[in-house]
mmCIF file of C-alpha atoms in Angstrom:
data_model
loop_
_atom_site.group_PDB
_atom_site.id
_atom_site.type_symbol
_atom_site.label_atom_id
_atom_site.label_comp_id
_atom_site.label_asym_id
_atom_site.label_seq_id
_atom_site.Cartn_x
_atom_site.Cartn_y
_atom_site.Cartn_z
ATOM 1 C CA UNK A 113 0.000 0.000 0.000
ATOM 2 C CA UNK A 114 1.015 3.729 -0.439
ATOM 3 C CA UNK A 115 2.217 5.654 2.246
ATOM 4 C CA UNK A 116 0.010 8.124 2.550
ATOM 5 C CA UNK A 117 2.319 10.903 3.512
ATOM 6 C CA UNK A 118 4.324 10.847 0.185
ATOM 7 C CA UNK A 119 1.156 10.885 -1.801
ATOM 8 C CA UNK A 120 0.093 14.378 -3.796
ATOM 9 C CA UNK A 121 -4.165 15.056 -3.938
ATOM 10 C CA UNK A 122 -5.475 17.065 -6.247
ATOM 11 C CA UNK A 123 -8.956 17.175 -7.440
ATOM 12 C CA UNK A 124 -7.225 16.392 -10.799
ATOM 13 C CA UNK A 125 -5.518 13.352 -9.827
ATOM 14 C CA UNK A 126 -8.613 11.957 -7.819
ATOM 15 C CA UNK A 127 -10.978 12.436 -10.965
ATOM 16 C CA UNK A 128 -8.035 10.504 -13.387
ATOM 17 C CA UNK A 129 -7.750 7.569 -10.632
ATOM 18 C CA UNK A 130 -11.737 7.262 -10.006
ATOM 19 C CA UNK A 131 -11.820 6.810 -14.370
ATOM 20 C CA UNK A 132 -8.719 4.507 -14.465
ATOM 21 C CA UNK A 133 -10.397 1.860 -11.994
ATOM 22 C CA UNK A 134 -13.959 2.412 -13.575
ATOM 23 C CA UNK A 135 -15.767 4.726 -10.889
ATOM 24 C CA UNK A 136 -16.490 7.440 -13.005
ATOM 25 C CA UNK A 137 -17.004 8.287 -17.121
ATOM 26 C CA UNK A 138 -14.608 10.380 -18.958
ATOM 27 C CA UNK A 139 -17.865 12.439 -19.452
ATOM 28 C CA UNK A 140 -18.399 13.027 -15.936
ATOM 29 C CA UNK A 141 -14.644 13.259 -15.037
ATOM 30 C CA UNK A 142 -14.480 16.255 -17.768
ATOM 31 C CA UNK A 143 -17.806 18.168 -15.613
ATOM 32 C CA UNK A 144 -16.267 18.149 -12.338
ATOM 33 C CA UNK A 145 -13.114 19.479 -13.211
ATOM 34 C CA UNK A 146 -14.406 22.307 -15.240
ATOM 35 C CA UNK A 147 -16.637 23.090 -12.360
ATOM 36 C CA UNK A 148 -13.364 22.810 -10.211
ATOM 37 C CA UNK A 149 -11.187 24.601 -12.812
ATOM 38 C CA UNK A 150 -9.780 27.251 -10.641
ATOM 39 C CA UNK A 151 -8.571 24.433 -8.058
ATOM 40 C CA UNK A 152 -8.433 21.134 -9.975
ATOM 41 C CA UNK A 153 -4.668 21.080 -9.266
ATOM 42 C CA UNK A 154 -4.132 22.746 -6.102
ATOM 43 C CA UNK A 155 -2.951 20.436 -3.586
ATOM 44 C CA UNK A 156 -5.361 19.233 -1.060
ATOM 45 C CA UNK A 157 -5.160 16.940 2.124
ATOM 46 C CA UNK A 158 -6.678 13.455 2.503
ATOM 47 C CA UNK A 159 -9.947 14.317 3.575
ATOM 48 C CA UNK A 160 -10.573 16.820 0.998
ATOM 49 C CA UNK A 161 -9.212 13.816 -1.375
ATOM 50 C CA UNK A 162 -12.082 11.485 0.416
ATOM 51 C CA UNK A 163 -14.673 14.581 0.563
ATOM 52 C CA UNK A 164 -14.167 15.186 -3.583
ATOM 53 C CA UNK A 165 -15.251 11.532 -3.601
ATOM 54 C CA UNK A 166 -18.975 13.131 -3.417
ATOM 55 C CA UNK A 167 -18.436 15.856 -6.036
ATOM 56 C CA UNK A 168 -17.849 12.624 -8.466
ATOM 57 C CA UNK A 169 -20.518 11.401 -7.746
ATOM 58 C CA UNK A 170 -19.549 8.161 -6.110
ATOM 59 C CA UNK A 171 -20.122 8.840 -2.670
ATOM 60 C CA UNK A 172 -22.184 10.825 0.236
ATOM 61 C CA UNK A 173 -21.031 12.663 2.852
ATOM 62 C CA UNK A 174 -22.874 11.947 6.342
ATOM 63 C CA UNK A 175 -22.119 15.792 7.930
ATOM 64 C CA UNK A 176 -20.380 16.063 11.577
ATOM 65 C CA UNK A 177 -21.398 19.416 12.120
ATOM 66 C CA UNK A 178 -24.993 20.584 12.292
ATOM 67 C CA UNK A 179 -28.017 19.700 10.061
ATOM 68 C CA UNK A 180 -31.251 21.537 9.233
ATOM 69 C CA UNK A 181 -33.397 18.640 11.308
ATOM 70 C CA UNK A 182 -32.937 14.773 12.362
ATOM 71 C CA UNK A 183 -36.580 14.680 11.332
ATOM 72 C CA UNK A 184 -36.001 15.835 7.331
ATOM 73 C CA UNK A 185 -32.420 15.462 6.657
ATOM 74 C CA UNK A 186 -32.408 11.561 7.102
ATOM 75 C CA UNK A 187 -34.387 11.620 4.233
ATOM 76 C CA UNK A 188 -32.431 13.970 2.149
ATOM 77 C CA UNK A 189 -28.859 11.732 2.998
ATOM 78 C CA UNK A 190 -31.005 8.086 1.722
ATOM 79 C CA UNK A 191 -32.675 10.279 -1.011
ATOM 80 C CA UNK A 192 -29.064 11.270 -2.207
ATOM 81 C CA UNK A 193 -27.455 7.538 -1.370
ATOM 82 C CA UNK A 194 -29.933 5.986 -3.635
ATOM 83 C CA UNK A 195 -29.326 8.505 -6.587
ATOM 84 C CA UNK A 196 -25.696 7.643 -6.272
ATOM 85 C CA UNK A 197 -26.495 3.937 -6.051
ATOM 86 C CA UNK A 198 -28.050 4.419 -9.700
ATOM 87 C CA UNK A 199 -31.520 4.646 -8.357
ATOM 88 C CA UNK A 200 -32.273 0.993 -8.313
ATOM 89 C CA UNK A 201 -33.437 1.023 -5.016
ATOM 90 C CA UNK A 202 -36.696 3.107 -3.564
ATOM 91 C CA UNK A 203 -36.247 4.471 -0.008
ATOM 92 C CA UNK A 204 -40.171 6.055 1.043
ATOM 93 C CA UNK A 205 -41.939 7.057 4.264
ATOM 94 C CA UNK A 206 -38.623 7.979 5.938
ATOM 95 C CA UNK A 207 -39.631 8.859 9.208
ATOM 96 C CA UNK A 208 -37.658 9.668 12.622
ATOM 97 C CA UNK A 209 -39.765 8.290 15.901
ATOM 98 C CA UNK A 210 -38.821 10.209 18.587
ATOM 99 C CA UNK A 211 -37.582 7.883 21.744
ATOM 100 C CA UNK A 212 -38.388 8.902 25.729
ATOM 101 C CA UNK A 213 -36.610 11.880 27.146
ATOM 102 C CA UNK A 214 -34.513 14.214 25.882
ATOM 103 C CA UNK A 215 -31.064 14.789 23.944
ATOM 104 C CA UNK A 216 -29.285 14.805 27.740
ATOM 105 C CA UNK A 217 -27.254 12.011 27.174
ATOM 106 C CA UNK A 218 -28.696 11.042 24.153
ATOM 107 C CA UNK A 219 -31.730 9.535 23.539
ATOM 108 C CA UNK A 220 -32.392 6.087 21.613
ATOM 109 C CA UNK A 221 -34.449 7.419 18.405
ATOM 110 C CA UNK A 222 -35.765 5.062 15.784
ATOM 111 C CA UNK A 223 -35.594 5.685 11.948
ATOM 112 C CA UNK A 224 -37.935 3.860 9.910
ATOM 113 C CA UNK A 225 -38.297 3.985 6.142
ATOM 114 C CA UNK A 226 -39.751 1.592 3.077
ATOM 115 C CA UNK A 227 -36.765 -0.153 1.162
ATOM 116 C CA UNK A 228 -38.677 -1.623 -2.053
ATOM 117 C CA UNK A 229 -41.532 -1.179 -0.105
ATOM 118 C CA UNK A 230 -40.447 -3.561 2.841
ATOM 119 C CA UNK A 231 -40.298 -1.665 6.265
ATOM 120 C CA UNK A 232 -37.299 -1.210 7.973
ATOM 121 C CA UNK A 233 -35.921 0.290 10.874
ATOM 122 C CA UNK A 234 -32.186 1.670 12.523
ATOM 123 C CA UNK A 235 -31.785 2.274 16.013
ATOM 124 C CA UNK A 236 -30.316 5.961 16.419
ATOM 125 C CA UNK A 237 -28.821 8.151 19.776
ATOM 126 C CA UNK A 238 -29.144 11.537 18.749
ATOM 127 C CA UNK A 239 -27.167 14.108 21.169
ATOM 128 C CA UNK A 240 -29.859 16.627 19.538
ATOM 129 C CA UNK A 241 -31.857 17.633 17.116
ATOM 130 C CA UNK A 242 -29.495 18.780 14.378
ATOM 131 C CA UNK A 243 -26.817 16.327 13.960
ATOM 132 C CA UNK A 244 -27.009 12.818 12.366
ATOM 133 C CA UNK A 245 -26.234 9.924 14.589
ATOM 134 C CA UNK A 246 -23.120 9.339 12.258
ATOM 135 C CA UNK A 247 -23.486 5.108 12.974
ATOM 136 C CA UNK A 248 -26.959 5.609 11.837
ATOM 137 C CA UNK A 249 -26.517 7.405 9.012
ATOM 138 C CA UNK A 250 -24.182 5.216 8.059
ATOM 139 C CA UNK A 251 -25.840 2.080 8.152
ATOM 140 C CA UNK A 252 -29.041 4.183 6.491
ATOM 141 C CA UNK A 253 -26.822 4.361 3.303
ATOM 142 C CA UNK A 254 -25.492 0.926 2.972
ATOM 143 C CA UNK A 255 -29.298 -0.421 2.656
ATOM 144 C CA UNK A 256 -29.879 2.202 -0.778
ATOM 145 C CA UNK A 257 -27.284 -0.326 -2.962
ATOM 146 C CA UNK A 258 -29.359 -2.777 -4.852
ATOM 147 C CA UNK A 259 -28.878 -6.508 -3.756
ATOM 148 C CA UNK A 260 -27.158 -7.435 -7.329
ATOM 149 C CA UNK A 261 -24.986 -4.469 -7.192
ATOM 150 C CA UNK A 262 -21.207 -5.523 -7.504
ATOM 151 C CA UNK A 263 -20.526 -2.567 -5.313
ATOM 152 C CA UNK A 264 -21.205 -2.038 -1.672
ATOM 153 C CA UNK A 265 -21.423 1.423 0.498
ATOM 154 C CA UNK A 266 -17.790 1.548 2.711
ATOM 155 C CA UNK A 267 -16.882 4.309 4.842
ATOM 156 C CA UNK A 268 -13.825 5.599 3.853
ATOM 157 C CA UNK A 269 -10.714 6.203 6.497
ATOM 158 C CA UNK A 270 -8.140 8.619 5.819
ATOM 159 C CA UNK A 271 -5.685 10.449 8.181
ATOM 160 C CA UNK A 272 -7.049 12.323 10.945
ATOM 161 C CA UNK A 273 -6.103 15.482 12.879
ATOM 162 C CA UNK A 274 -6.924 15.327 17.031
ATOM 163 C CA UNK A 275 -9.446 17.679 17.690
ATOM 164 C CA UNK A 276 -10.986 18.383 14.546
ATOM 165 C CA UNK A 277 -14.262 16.913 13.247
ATOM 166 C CA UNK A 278 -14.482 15.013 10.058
ATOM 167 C CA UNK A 279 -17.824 14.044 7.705
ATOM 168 C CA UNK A 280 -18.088 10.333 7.718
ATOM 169 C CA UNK A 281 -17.602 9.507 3.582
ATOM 170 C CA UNK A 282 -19.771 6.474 2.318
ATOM 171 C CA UNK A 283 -17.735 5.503 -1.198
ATOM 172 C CA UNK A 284 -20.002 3.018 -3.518
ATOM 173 C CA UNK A 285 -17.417 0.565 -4.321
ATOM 174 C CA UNK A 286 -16.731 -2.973 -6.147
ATOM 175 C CA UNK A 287 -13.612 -4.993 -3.991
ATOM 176 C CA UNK A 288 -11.529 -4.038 -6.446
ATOM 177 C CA UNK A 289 -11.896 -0.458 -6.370
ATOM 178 C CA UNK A 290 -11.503 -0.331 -2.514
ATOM 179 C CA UNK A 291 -8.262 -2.007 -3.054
ATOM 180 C CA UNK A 292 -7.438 0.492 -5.886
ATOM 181 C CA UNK A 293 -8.319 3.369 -3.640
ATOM 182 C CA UNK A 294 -6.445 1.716 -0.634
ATOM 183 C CA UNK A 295 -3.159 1.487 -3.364
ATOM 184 C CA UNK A 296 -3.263 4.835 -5.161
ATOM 185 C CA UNK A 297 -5.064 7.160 -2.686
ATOM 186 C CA UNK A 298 -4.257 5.431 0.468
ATOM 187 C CA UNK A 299 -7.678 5.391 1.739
ATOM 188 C CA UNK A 300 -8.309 2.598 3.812
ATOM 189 C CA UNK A 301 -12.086 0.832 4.667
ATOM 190 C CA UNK A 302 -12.498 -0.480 8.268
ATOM 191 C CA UNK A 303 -14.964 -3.407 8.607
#
């Protein structure tokens, strides 16, 4: 595997890698970096490598700092997963049931939704009402990949700073292409 620290990100090199392993067309490769023309080849850390993953279209970003509403935005983040997924798979009635209590050391929430029109349902701990429970969320995403889908939803890893907050990044990924992104970007996917 890479070592991270020597490798170079660039919106640029992200957008070539994500064609070479089959992630991304050379149409939609050509979009984002016009729309990023006035950075595509600054240099940017590993997160910002991982975050760009979502301007490509091949992933979702589950936000660490505050939302609009647990009771809305839930819907927008499965809304967006499935869209990325290729739309294969129909998330409806997303709803957030409200547990006992309040957010004072978090309080056991339940999302339900319709996958394909079978109900389903995540436990969630929100700390409040305007942040995900980033687990949740998480696990939300992974169910909006069709079941004959080559690719899976991973969260992707990448070198962290102490003390700063980081989006959790869902990539939609064959094998393969995790190990290509492991190699060449030196993202890694914990189990």
């Amino acid at each position: 595997m890479s070592n991270t620290s020597s490798n170079t990100y660039t919106y640029t090199r992200v957008g070539a890698i994500l064609h070479e392993i089959g992630m991304v067309t050379e149409e939609k490769l050509r979009s984002v970096l016009e729309e990023a023309a006035g950075y595509a080849d600054e240099e940017i850390g590993q997160y910002e490598a991982a975050s760009a993953l979502e301007e490509f279209g091949v992933a979702v970003s589950v936000h660490a700092d505050d939302i609009d509403s647990i009771h809305y935005d839930y819907a927008d983040l499965m809304e967006a997963a499935a869209e990325a997924a290729g739309g294969r798979v129909a998330i409806t009635d997303v709803r957030l049931v409200e547990g006992e209590g309040d957010f004072e050391g978090g309080r056991m929430d339940t999302l339900t939704f319709e996958r394909n029109g079978t109900p389903m349902s995540i436990d969630a701990d929100h700390l409040a009402d305007d942040y995900y429970d980033q687990g949740a969320a998480c696990e939300a995403i992974a169910v909006t990949a069709h079941e004959d889908d080559p690719r899976s939803w991973r969260e992707v890893d990448f070198a962290r700073e102490p003390h700063r907050g980081y989006d959790s990044i869902m990539v939609l990924v064959t094998p393969e292409q995790a190990r290509a992104l492991e190699e060449r970007l030196g993202f890694t996917f914990p189990e």
